[in-house]
Amino acid sequence: MQPTITDTVTAAWKAAWDEGDVDALDAIVTADYQRESTGTKKVTGLAELKQEVLDVRAAFPDLTTRIDKVIASGDDVAIFWTTTGTFTQPLRGVPPTGGVVETRGSNALTLRDGRIAYERVTWDSAELLADLGVPSLGSAFEEAPDVVVDNLSGNLPSDVMKGFNRQFITGVTVVTTVDDEGRPRGLAANSYASISLDPPLVLVCVQKTSSTYPALFQSSHLGINILSNDQLGTVRTFASKAPDKFADLEWHAGPHGTPLIDGSAASLEAEIKERFQAKTHTIFVGRVRHAEVGEAHPMVYKAGHFFDGARLEEL
Ligand SMILES: Cc1cc2nc3c(=O)[nH]c(=O)nc-3n(C[C@H](O)[C@H](O)[C@H](O)COP(=O)(O)O)c2cc1C
C-alpha cells in the first residue's frame, strides 16, 4: 500500500525532531516552502526550520515528539503533537535550567503537489522557553517602533536615555544568590522595584553579561539587600568584577540559603517565579518569602553618585 501524505510527513518530521536528521525535511516541502509562527507572526523558510530543529535538539538532547492527531482534508492537513525534553544546554542565550518540559502545539499545513508549501505553527523555541517559565518579551520589542525624539532618525539617542535615567533617584541594592558550587555571588543593582504587597512580589533586571547571571538564572531564590549609608565600600565591591565579593564581608544565609548582607538597611529573600527575557536583560520576578528590616538609613543613588539617606530634606 502506498504511504499516505500523513505517513510521509510524520516520518520525516520524527526523523528531524527526534533524531536530528533535518535533511529528511527536504523531501516533504516545496522549494518555496514558508513557515509562519502564529505567536511572533514571523515567516521563515526551510533553512531556518532546520536550524531551529538543531538548536532545540542541542538544548534538549532527549527531545521526543508524539503525534497526537492528524486531520487531513484535501490539501489541508493539521497535525497536533506533544514534545517532551530536558533543558540541559543553552537555548537562545538562555542558560539551561535542568527542567523537564512537556509542550503541545499544532501545525496547519497547506500542501501543493503532495508537499508542504506553507505551514502555520503555534509554536517556536520562544514558546518552548515560555513553557519552561522563561517567557520572552522579544517579539513585542521587534514590532514596536522606537520612540521618535528627533523626528529625523526615528531612533532614541542613548545619551537622551542616559540623561533621563540620571534624573531618577533610587536606592542601591545588592542582588545575591549562590552558584552551583555553593559559593555566594552578587551584583549591585538599582533596578529593584516592588510590584505588589499582596502577594508580595518584587522585580529586578539583570544584564545577561553579568558574571552573577548564570548562577542567578539557575537559582530557585534570590536575595535583595538595600544598602545602608554605611556600605559605600560594599556597593563599590558589588559593582565590580571582583572574583570573591564576599571575602571581607559579614553575611548570613536566609532561610532558603540565599546570602543576606549584614548591616544592610533591609534584606529579603524571594522565590524566583518568572524570568522574562528582555533582550540584553532578564527581568526576575520573585515572591518574597523572608524579609529583615534594619535600623540603618538607606544609601541613595543619583546620576552616578551616592548620597546619605539620613540627610534628606523633606519638601
Ligand atoms: C548604582 C548601580 C546600579 C546598578 N544596577 C544594575 C542593575 O540594575 N542591573 C544590572 O545588571 N547591573 C547593574 N549595575 C551594574 C553591575 O553592578 C556591574 O555590571 C557589576 O560589575 C556586575 O558584576 P558581575 O559581572 O560580577 O555580576 C549597577 C551598578 C551600579 C553602580
Short mmCIF file of C-alpha atoms in Angstrom, two decimals, residues 85-194:
data_model
loop_
_atom_site.label_atom_id
_atom_site.label_comp_id
_atom_site.label_asym_id
_atom_site.label_seq_id
_atom_site.Cartn_x
_atom_site.Cartn_y
_atom_site.Cartn_z
CA GLY A 85 12.58 17.03 26.78
CA THR A 86 15.06 18.14 29.43
CA PHE A 87 16.63 21.60 29.17
CA THR A 88 20.33 20.76 29.52
CA GLN A 89 22.17 23.18 27.16
CA PRO A 90 21.68 26.92 26.48
CA LEU A 91 18.94 27.98 24.02
CA ARG A 92 18.69 31.49 22.50
CA GLY A 93 21.17 32.75 25.10
CA VAL A 94 19.12 31.33 27.97
CA PRO A 95 21.12 29.14 30.36
CA PRO A 96 19.70 25.64 30.93
CA THR A 97 17.52 25.14 33.99
CA GLY A 98 17.62 21.32 34.00
CA GLY A 99 13.82 21.42 33.94
CA VAL A 100 11.69 18.93 32.02
CA VAL A 101 9.13 20.44 29.69
CA GLU A 102 6.09 18.96 28.04
CA THR A 103 4.78 21.29 25.40
CA ARG A 104 1.89 20.97 22.96
CA GLY A 105 1.48 22.55 19.58
CA SER A 106 -0.23 22.27 16.23
CA ASN A 107 0.79 22.84 12.64
CA ALA A 108 -1.67 23.74 9.89
CA LEU A 109 -0.15 22.62 6.59
CA THR A 110 -1.11 23.67 3.09
CA LEU A 111 0.03 21.12 0.53
CA ARG A 112 0.92 21.61 -3.11
CA ASP A 113 1.59 18.55 -5.29
CA GLY A 114 1.85 16.41 -2.16
CA ARG A 115 4.45 18.61 -0.44
CA ILE A 116 4.15 21.25 2.29
CA ALA A 117 4.10 24.69 0.68
CA TYR A 118 3.04 26.66 3.74
CA GLU A 119 2.55 25.91 7.40
CA ARG A 120 1.28 27.89 10.33
CA VAL A 121 2.79 26.78 13.62
CA THR A 122 1.51 27.61 17.08
CA TRP A 123 4.96 27.04 18.50
CA ASP A 124 8.62 28.02 18.21
CA SER A 125 11.63 27.88 20.51
CA ALA A 126 10.46 31.09 22.23
CA GLU A 127 7.21 29.29 23.10
CA LEU A 128 9.21 26.35 24.38
CA LEU A 129 11.16 28.64 26.70
CA ALA A 130 7.90 30.24 27.83
CA ASP A 131 6.62 26.78 28.76
CA LEU A 132 9.76 26.41 30.86
CA GLY A 133 9.00 29.60 32.74
CA VAL A 134 11.32 31.79 30.63
CA PRO A 135 8.90 33.90 28.59
CA SER A 136 10.38 36.38 26.15
CA LEU A 137 9.34 39.97 25.59
CA GLY A 138 11.38 39.91 22.35
CA SER A 139 8.63 39.87 19.73
CA ALA A 140 6.93 42.86 21.34
CA PHE A 141 10.18 44.84 21.01
CA GLU A 142 10.71 43.82 17.42
CA GLU A 143 7.28 45.05 16.40
CA ALA A 144 7.26 48.27 18.41
CA PRO A 145 8.82 51.24 16.61
CA ASP A 146 11.44 53.20 18.54
CA VAL A 147 10.21 56.36 20.18
CA VAL A 148 10.81 59.30 17.88
CA VAL A 149 12.54 62.16 19.64
CA ASP A 150 14.37 63.98 16.90
CA ASN A 151 11.92 63.42 14.01
CA LEU A 152 14.84 62.64 11.72
CA SER A 153 16.38 59.32 12.60
CA GLY A 154 13.44 57.82 14.48
CA ASN A 155 15.95 56.42 16.98
CA LEU A 156 16.28 57.45 20.59
CA PRO A 157 19.88 58.57 21.14
CA SER A 158 21.37 56.66 24.06
CA ASP A 159 22.59 59.86 25.74
CA VAL A 160 18.95 61.05 25.93
CA MET A 161 18.03 57.81 27.67
CA LYS A 162 21.01 58.16 29.99
CA GLY A 163 20.02 61.75 30.75
CA PHE A 164 16.50 60.62 31.54
CA ASN A 165 17.77 57.93 33.92
CA ARG A 166 20.10 60.40 35.63
CA GLN A 167 17.02 62.31 36.77
CA PHE A 168 15.69 59.25 38.54
CA ILE A 169 16.74 58.77 42.17
CA THR A 170 16.86 55.27 43.57
CA GLY A 171 18.31 53.30 46.42
CA VAL A 172 21.04 50.77 45.74
CA THR A 173 20.65 47.04 46.26
CA VAL A 174 22.92 44.05 46.07
CA VAL A 175 21.21 41.10 44.42
CA THR A 176 22.57 37.84 45.79
CA THR A 177 22.43 34.12 45.13
CA VAL A 178 24.59 31.01 45.42
CA ASP A 179 26.26 29.27 42.48
CA ASP A 180 26.19 25.54 41.79
CA GLU A 181 29.26 25.06 44.00
CA GLY A 182 27.50 26.75 46.91
CA ARG A 183 29.55 29.97 46.68
CA PRO A 184 27.82 33.31 47.40
CA ARG A 185 27.51 35.59 44.34
CA GLY A 186 26.07 39.06 43.85
CA LEU A 187 25.98 42.32 41.95
CA ALA A 188 24.95 45.91 42.64
CA ALA A 189 21.56 46.75 41.11
CA ASN A 190 19.26 49.75 41.27
CA SER A 191 16.59 48.22 39.02
CA TYR A 192 14.73 46.81 42.03
CA ALA A 193 11.02 47.57 42.19
CA SER A 194 8.20 46.41 44.39
#
